Coordinates of C-alpha atoms and ligand atoms in Angstrom, one line a residue:
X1271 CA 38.1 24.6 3.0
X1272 CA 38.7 28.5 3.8
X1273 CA 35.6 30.6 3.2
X1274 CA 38.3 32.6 1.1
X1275 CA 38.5 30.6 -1.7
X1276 CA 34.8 29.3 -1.9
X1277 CA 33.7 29.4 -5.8
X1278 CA 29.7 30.9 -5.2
X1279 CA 28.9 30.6 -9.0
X1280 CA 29.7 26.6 -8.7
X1281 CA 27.3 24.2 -9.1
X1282 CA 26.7 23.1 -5.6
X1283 CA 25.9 26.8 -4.8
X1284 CA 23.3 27.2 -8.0
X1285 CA 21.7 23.7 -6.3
X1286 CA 21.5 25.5 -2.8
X1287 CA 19.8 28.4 -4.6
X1288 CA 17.7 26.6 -6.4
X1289 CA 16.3 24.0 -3.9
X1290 CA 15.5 27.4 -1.6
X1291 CA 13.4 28.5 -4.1
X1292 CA 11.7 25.7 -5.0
X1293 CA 11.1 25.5 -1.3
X1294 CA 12.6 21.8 -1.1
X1295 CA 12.4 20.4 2.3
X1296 CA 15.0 22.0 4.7
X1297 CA 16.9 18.8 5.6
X1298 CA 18.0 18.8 1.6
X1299 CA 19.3 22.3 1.9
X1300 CA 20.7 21.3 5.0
X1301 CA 22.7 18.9 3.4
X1302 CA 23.1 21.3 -0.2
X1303 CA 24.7 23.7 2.5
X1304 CA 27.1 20.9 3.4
X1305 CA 28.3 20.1 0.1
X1306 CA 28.9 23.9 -0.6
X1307 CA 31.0 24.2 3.0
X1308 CA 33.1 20.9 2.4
X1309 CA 31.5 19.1 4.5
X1310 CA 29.7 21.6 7.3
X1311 CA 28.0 25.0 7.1
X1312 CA 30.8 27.6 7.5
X1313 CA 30.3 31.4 8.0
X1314 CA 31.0 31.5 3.9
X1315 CA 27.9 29.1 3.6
X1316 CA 26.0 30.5 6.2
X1317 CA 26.4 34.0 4.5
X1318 CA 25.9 32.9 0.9
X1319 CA 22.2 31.3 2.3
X1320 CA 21.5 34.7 4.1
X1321 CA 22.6 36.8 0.9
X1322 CA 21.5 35.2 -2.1
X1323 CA 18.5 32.8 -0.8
X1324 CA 16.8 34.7 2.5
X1325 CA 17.4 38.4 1.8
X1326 CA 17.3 37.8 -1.8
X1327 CA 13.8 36.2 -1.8
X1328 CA 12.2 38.6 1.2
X1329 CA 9.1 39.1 0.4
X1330 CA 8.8 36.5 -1.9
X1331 CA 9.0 33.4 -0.5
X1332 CA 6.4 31.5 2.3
X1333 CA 7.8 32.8 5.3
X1334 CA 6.8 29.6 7.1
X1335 CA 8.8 28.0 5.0
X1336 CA 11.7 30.0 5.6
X1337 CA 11.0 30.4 9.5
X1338 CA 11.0 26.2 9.8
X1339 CA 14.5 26.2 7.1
X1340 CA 15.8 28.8 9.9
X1341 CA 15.2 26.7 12.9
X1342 CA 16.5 23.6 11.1
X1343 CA 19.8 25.6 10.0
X1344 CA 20.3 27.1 13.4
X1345 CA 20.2 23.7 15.2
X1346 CA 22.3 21.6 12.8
X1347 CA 24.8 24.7 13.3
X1348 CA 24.7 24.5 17.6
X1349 CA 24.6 20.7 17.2
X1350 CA 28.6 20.8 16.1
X1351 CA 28.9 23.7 18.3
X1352 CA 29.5 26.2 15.3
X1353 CA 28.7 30.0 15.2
X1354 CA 25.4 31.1 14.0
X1355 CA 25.4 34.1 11.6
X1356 CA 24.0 37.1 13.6
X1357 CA 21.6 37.9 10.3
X1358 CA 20.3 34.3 10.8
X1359 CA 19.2 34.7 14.1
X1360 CA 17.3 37.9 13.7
X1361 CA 15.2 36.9 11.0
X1362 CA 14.1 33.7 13.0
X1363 CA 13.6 36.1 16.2
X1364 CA 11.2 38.1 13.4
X1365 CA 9.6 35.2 11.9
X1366 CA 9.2 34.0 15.7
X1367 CA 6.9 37.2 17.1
X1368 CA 5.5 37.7 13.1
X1369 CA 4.3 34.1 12.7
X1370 CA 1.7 32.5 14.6
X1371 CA 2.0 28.9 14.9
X1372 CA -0.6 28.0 12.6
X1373 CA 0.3 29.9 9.6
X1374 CA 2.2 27.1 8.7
X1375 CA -0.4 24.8 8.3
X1376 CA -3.0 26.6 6.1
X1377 CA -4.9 23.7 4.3
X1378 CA -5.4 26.4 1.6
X1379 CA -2.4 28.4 1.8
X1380 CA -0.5 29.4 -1.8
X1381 CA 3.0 29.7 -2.1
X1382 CA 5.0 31.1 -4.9
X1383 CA 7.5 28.6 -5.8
X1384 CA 10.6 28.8 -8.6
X1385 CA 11.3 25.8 -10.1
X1386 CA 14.8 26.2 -11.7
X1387 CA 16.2 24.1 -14.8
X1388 CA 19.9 24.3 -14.6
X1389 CA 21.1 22.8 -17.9
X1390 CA 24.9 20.9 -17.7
X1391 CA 27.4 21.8 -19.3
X1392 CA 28.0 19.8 -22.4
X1393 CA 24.2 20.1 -23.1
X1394 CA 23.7 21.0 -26.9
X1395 CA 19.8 20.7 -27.0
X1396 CA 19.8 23.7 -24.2
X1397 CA 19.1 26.6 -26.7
X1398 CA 16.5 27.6 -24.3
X1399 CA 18.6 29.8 -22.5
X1400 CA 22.2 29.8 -23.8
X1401 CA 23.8 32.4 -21.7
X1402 CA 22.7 32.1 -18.4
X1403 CA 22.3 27.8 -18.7
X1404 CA 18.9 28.0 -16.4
X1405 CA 15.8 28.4 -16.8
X1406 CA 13.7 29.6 -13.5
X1407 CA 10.2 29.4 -13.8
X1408 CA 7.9 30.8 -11.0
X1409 CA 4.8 29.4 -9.8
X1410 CA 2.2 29.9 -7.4
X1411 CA 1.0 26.3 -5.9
X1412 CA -1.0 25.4 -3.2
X1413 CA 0.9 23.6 0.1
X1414 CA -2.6 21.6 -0.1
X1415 CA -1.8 18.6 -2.9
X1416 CA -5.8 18.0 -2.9
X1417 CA -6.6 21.8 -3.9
X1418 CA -8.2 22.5 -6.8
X1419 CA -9.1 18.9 -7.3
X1420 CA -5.5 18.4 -7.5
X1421 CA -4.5 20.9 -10.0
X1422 CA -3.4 23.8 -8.1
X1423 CA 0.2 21.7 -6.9
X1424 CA 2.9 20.5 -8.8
X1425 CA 3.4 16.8 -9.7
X1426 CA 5.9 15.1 -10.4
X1427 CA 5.7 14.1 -13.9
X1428 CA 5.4 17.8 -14.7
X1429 CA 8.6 18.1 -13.7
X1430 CA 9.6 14.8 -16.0
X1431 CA 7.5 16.4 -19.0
X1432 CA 9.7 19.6 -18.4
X1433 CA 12.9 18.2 -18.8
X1434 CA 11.9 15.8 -21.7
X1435 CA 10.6 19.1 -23.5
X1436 CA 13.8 21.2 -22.7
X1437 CA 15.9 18.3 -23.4
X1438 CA 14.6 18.0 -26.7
X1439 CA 13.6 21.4 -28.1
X1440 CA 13.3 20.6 -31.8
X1441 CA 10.7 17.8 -30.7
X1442 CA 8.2 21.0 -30.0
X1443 CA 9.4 23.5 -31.7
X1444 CA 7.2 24.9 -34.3
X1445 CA 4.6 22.4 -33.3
X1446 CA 1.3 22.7 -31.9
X1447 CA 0.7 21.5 -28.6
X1448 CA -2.4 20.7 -26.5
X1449 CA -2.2 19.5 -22.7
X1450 CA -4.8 17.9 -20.8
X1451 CA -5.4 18.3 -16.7
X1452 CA -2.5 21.0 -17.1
X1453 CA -2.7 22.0 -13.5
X1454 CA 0.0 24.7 -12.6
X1455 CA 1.1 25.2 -16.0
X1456 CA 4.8 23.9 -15.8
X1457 CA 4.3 22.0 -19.2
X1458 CA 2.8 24.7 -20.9
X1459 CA 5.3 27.2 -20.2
X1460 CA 8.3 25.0 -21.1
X1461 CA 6.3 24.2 -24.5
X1462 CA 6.3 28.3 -24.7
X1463 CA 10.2 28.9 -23.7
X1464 CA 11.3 26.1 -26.6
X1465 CA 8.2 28.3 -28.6
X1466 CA 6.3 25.4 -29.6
X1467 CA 3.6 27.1 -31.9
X1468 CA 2.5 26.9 -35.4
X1469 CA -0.4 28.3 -37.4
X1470 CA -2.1 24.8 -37.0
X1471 CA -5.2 26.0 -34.8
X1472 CA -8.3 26.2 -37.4
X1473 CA -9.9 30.1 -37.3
X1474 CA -13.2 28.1 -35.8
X1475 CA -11.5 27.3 -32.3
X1476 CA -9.6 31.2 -32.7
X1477 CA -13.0 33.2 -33.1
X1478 CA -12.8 34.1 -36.6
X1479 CA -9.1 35.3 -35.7
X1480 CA -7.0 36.9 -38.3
X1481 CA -5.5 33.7 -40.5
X1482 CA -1.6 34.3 -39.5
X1483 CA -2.3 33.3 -36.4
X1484 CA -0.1 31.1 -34.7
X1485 CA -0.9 30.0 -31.4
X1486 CA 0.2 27.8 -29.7
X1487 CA -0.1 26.1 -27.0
X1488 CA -3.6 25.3 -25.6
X1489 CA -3.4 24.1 -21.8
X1490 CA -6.6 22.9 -20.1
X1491 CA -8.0 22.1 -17.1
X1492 CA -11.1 20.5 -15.7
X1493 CA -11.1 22.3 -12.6
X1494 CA -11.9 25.9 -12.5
X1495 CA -9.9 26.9 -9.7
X1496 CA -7.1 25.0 -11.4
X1497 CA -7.8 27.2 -14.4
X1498 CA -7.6 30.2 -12.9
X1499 CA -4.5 29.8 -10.8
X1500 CA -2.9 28.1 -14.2
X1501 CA -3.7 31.9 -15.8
X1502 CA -1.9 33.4 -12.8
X1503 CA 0.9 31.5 -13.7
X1504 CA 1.1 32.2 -17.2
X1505 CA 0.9 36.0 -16.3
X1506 CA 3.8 35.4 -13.8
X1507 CA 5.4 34.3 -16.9
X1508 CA 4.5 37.0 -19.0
X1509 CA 2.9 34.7 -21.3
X1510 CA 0.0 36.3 -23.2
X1511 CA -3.3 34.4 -22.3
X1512 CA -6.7 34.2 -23.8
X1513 CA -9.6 32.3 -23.5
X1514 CA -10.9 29.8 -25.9
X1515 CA -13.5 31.3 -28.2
X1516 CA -12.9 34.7 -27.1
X1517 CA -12.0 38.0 -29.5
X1518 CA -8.4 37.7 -30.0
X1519 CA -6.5 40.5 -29.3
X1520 CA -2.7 39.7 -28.5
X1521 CA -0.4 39.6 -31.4
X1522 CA 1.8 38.2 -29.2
X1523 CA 3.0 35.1 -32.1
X1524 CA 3.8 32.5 -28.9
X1525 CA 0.6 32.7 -27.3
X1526 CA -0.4 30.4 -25.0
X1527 CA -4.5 29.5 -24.6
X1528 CA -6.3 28.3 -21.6
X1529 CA -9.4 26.2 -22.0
X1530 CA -12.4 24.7 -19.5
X1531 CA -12.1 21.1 -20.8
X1532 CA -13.7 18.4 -18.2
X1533 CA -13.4 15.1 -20.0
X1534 CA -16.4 14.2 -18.9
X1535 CA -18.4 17.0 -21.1
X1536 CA -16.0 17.6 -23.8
X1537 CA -17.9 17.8 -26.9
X1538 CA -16.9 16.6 -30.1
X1539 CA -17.9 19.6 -31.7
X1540 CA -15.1 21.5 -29.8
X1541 CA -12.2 19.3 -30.5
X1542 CA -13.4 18.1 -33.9
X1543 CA -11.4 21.0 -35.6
X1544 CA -8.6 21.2 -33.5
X1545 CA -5.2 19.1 -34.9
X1546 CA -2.3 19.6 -32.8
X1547 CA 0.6 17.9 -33.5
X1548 CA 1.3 16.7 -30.0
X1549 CA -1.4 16.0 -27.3
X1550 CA 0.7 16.2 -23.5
X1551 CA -0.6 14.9 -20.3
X1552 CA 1.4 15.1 -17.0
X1553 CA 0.1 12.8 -14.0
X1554 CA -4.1 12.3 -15.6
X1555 CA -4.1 8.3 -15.0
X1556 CA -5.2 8.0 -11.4
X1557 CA -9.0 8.2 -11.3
X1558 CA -10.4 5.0 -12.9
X1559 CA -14.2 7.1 -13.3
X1560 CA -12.2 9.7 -15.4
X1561 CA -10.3 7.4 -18.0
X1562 CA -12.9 6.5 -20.1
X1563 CA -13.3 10.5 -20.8
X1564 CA -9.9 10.5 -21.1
X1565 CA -9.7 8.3 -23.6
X1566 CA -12.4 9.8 -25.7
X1567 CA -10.6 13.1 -25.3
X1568 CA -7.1 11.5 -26.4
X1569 CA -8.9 10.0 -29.6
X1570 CA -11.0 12.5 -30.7
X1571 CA -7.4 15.2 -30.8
X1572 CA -5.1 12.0 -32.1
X1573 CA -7.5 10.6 -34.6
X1574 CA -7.6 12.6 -37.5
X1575 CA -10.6 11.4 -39.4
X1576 CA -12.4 11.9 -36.0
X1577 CA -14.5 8.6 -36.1
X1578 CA -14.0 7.4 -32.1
X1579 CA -15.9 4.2 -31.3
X1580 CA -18.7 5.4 -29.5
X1581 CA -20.2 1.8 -29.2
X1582 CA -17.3 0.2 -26.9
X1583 CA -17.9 -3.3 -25.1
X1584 CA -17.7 -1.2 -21.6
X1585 CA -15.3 -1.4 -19.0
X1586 CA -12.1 -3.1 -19.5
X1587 CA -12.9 -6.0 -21.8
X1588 CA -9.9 -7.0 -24.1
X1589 CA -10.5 -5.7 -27.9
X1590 CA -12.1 -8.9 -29.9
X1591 CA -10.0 -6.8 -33.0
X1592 CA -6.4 -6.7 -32.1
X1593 CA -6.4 -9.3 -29.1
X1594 CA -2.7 -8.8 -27.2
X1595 CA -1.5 -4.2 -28.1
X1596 CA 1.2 -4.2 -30.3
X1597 CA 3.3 -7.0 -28.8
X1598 CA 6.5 -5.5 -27.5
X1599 CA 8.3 -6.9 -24.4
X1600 CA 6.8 -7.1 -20.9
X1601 CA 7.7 -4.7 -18.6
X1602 CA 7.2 -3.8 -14.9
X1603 CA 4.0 -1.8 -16.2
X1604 CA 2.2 -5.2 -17.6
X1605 CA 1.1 -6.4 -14.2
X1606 CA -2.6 -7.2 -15.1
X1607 CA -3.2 -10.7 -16.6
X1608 CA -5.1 -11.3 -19.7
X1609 CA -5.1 -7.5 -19.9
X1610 CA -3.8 -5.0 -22.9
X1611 CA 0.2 -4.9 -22.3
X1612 CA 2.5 -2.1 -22.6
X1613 CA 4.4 -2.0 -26.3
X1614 CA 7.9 -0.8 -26.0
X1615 CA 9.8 0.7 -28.4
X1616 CA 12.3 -1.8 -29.6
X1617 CA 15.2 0.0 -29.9
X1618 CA 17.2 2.9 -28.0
X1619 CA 16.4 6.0 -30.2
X1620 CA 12.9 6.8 -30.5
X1621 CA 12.1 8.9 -33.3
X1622 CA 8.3 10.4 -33.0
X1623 CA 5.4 9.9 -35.1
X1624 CA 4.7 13.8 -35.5
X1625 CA 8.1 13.8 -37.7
X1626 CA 5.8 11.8 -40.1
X1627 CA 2.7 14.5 -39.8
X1628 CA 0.8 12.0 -37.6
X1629 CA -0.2 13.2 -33.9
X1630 CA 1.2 11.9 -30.9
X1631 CA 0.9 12.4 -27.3
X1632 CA 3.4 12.0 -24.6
X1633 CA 1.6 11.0 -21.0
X1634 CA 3.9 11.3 -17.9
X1635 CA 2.8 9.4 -15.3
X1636 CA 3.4 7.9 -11.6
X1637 CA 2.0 4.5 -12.0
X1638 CA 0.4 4.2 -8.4
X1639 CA -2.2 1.7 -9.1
X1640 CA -0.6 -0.9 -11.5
X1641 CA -4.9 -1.7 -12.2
X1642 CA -6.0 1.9 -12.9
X1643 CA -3.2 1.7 -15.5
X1644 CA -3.9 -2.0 -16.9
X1645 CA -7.4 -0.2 -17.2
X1646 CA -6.1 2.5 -19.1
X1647 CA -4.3 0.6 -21.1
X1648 CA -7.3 -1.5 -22.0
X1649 CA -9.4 1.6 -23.0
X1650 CA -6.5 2.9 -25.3
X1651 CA -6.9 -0.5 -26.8
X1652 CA -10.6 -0.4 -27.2
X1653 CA -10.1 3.0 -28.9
X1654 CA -7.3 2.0 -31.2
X1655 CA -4.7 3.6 -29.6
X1656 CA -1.2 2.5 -29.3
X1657 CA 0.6 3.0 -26.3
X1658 CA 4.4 2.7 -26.1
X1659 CA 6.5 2.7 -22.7
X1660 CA 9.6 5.3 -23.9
X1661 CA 10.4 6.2 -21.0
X1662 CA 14.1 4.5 -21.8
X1663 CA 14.3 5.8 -25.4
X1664 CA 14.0 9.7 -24.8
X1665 CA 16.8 11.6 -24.1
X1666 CA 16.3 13.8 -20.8
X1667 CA 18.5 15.4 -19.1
X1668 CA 19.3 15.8 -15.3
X1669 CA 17.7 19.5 -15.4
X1670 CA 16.8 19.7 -11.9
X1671 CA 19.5 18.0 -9.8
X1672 CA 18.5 19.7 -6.7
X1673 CA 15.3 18.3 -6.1
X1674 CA 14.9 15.6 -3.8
X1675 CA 11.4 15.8 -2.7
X1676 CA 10.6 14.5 -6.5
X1677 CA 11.2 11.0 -7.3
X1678 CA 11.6 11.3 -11.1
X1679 CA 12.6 8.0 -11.7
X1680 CA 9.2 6.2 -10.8
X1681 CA 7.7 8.6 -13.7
X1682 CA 6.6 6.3 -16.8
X1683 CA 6.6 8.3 -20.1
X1684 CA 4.1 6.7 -23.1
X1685 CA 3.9 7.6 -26.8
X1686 CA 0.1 7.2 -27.4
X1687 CA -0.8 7.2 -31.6
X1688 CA -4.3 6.6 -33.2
X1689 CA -4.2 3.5 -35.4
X1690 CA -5.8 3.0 -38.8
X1691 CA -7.5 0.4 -39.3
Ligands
SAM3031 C1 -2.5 15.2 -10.5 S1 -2.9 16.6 -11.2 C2 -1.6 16.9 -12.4 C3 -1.5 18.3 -12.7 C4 -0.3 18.7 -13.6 N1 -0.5 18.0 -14.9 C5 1.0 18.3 -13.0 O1 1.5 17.2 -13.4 O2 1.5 19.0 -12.2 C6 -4.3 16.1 -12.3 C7 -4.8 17.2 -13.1 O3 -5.8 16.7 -14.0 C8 -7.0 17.5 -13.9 N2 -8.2 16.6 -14.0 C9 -8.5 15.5 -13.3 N3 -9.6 14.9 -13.7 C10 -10.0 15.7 -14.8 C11 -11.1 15.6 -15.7 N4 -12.0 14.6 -15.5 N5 -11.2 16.5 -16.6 C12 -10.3 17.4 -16.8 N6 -9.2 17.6 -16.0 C13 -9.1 16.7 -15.0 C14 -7.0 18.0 -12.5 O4 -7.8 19.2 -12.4 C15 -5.5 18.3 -12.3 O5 -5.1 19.5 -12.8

């Protein structure tokens, strides 16, 4: 193809974009840039990445990063013995004297990431941002995945929580939303682009706060590092912020909260008042010690009357109540014999309990231990909570078609609900 009649504003050129600012590993630009050039990276191509992605983005982005893309590029373009844009050479000559070896290593190094939704064409729900069909949300994460007791990267059923939410705006809109372990803040600020808020929030949690208030989305974290690099965010975003309990001062009618909330020492005094409509968790199951917190935390926002069994039979004994959860088929997810199983919804369109006034949460989730799960699931049990795989039943778009360092598909989404006995 002549660089002539390349078409920049395509999609495979929005995906090149994209994926360099979400810092996606170079070998998938490498092979974004291909798809652009028809096949190899032509001058066109290698202008288009010099332009819009490196020069662009100076600055901005980890150099590291763009130092190791650089080196990647220039060999994959000497390997089939094409030309190497002057430009491109310079910069890595720069990054080469700038950059000492080590600097790309950094346990503790932060990077500001974009992670860009790029909604189809053909995709009614995207009301989010109708003109320019994406949605680019920066974020500064840490290159360590440990940092911050986890929280300070992204995860990704974040990213599968995003999509859901932006795929489904109405589902949030105008409803109040709390997230626990929010980590980065990629949930929260979706919830505030499809303006999920509604005077729901009681004045006790909002200081005394004029009564018109409408807040909201609460995000919290357990981890105060976490916390404070989740504020960052929401400042990158120009979201207005506030602290739990604090004075309020921002009339802003979208404001998003942060709050300290380890499972372990949540109080039911704190939560008691709060009613959100949905409850959101992104990538929480994973640490066995932490789920029975988690559970308590899930029932004391779902349940309404705020009654949660304090007395439970410990660990993961089977309920002597219900016997088998809410029947449903067996799935992948019901590995653990004589354990609670998974309920599925039974049929394709999933229509959510908060339509009927009753809270819900949604939790994402990588199942990477099918027992830390099956333990989970037990607790829920224990705590009268139904859990339903849905992960088939939603509708969610492809909004991030770039990204290939994210394996979305091994992300499980479950409807949890409070029973009444
Ligand atoms: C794997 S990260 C997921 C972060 C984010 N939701 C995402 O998907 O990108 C788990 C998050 O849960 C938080 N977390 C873990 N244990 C917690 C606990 N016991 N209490 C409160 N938060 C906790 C961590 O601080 C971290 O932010």
């Amino acid at each position: 193809m002549a660089d002539e009649e390349l078409d920049t504003t395509a999609p495979p050129w929005l995906r090149l974009v994209a994926a360099f600012l979400a810092m996606e590993p170079p070998d998938s630009l490498i092979s974004l840039a291909r798809d652009c050039g028809g096949g190899s990276i032509t001058d066109g191509v290698q202008s288009f990445i010099w332009e819009h992605c490196i020069r662009k983005a100076e600055g901005k982005c980890h150099a590291p990063y763009v130092k190791n893309l650089l080196k990647k590029l220039i060999v994959e373009i000497e390997s089939i013995g094409g030309e190497v844009l002057d430009e491109l050479y310079e910069q890595y000559a720069h990054y080469m004297t700038s950059l000492k070896e080590n600097d790309t290593t950094k346990g503790s190094a932060k990077s500001l990431k974009w992670v860009s939704f790029l909604f189809p064409d053909g995709c009614p729900e995207a009301t989010v941002c109708p003109k320019s069909r994406k949605l680019v949300i920066p974020l500064q994460c840490s290159l360590n995945m440990l940092e911050g007791d986890t929280g300070c990267s992204l995860w990704p059923s974040s990213l599968f929580l995003s999509e859901f939410i932006l795929s489904c705006p109405k589902m949030f809109s105008s409803k109040s939303c709390f997230e626990v372990g929010s980590g980065v803040g990629l949930v929260g600020i979706c919830l505030a682009h499809v303006k999920a808020s509604k005077a729901s929030f009681p004045p006790s949690l909002l200081s005394l706060s004029p009564p018109k208030l409408s807040v909201l989305v609460i995000l919290t974290d357990g981890d105060l590092s976490s916390l404070a690099n989740l504020k960052l965010n929401l400042e990158l975003n120009h979201l207005g912020t506030r602290s739990a309990f604090s004075e309020r001062t921002i009339k802003d009618p979208h404001l998003v909260q942060c709050m300290h909330l380890p499972w372990e020492s949540a109080v039911e005094s704190e939560l008691q008042d709060i009613m959100p409509d949905i409850v959101l968790g992104a990538d929480v199951i994973y640490n066995p010690l932490c789920l029975p917190h988690l559970i308590r935390v899930l029932s004391l926002l779902l349940n309404r009357e705020k009654t949660y069994p304090h007395e439970q039979n410990g660990g993961c004994q089977r309920s002597q109540l219900h016997g088998e959860v809410h029947g449903g088929d067996d799935k992948q997810l019901n590995g653990c014999e004589g354990k609670a199983r998974l309920a599925t919804t039974p049929n394709p369109t999933y229509s959510p309990h908060v339509s009927k006034g009753v809270p819900v949460a949604y939790i994402a989730s990588v199942i990477r231990n099918i027992e830390t799960f099956g333990y989970f699931l037990n607790l829920a049990e224990q705590a009268n909570l139904k859990v339903t795989d849905i992960t088939e039943n939603v509708k969610r778009f492809d909004l991030l078609p770039y990204m290939q360092s994210y394996h979305l598909s091994d992300v499980r989404l479950v409807s949890i609900s409070y029973t009444v006995q």
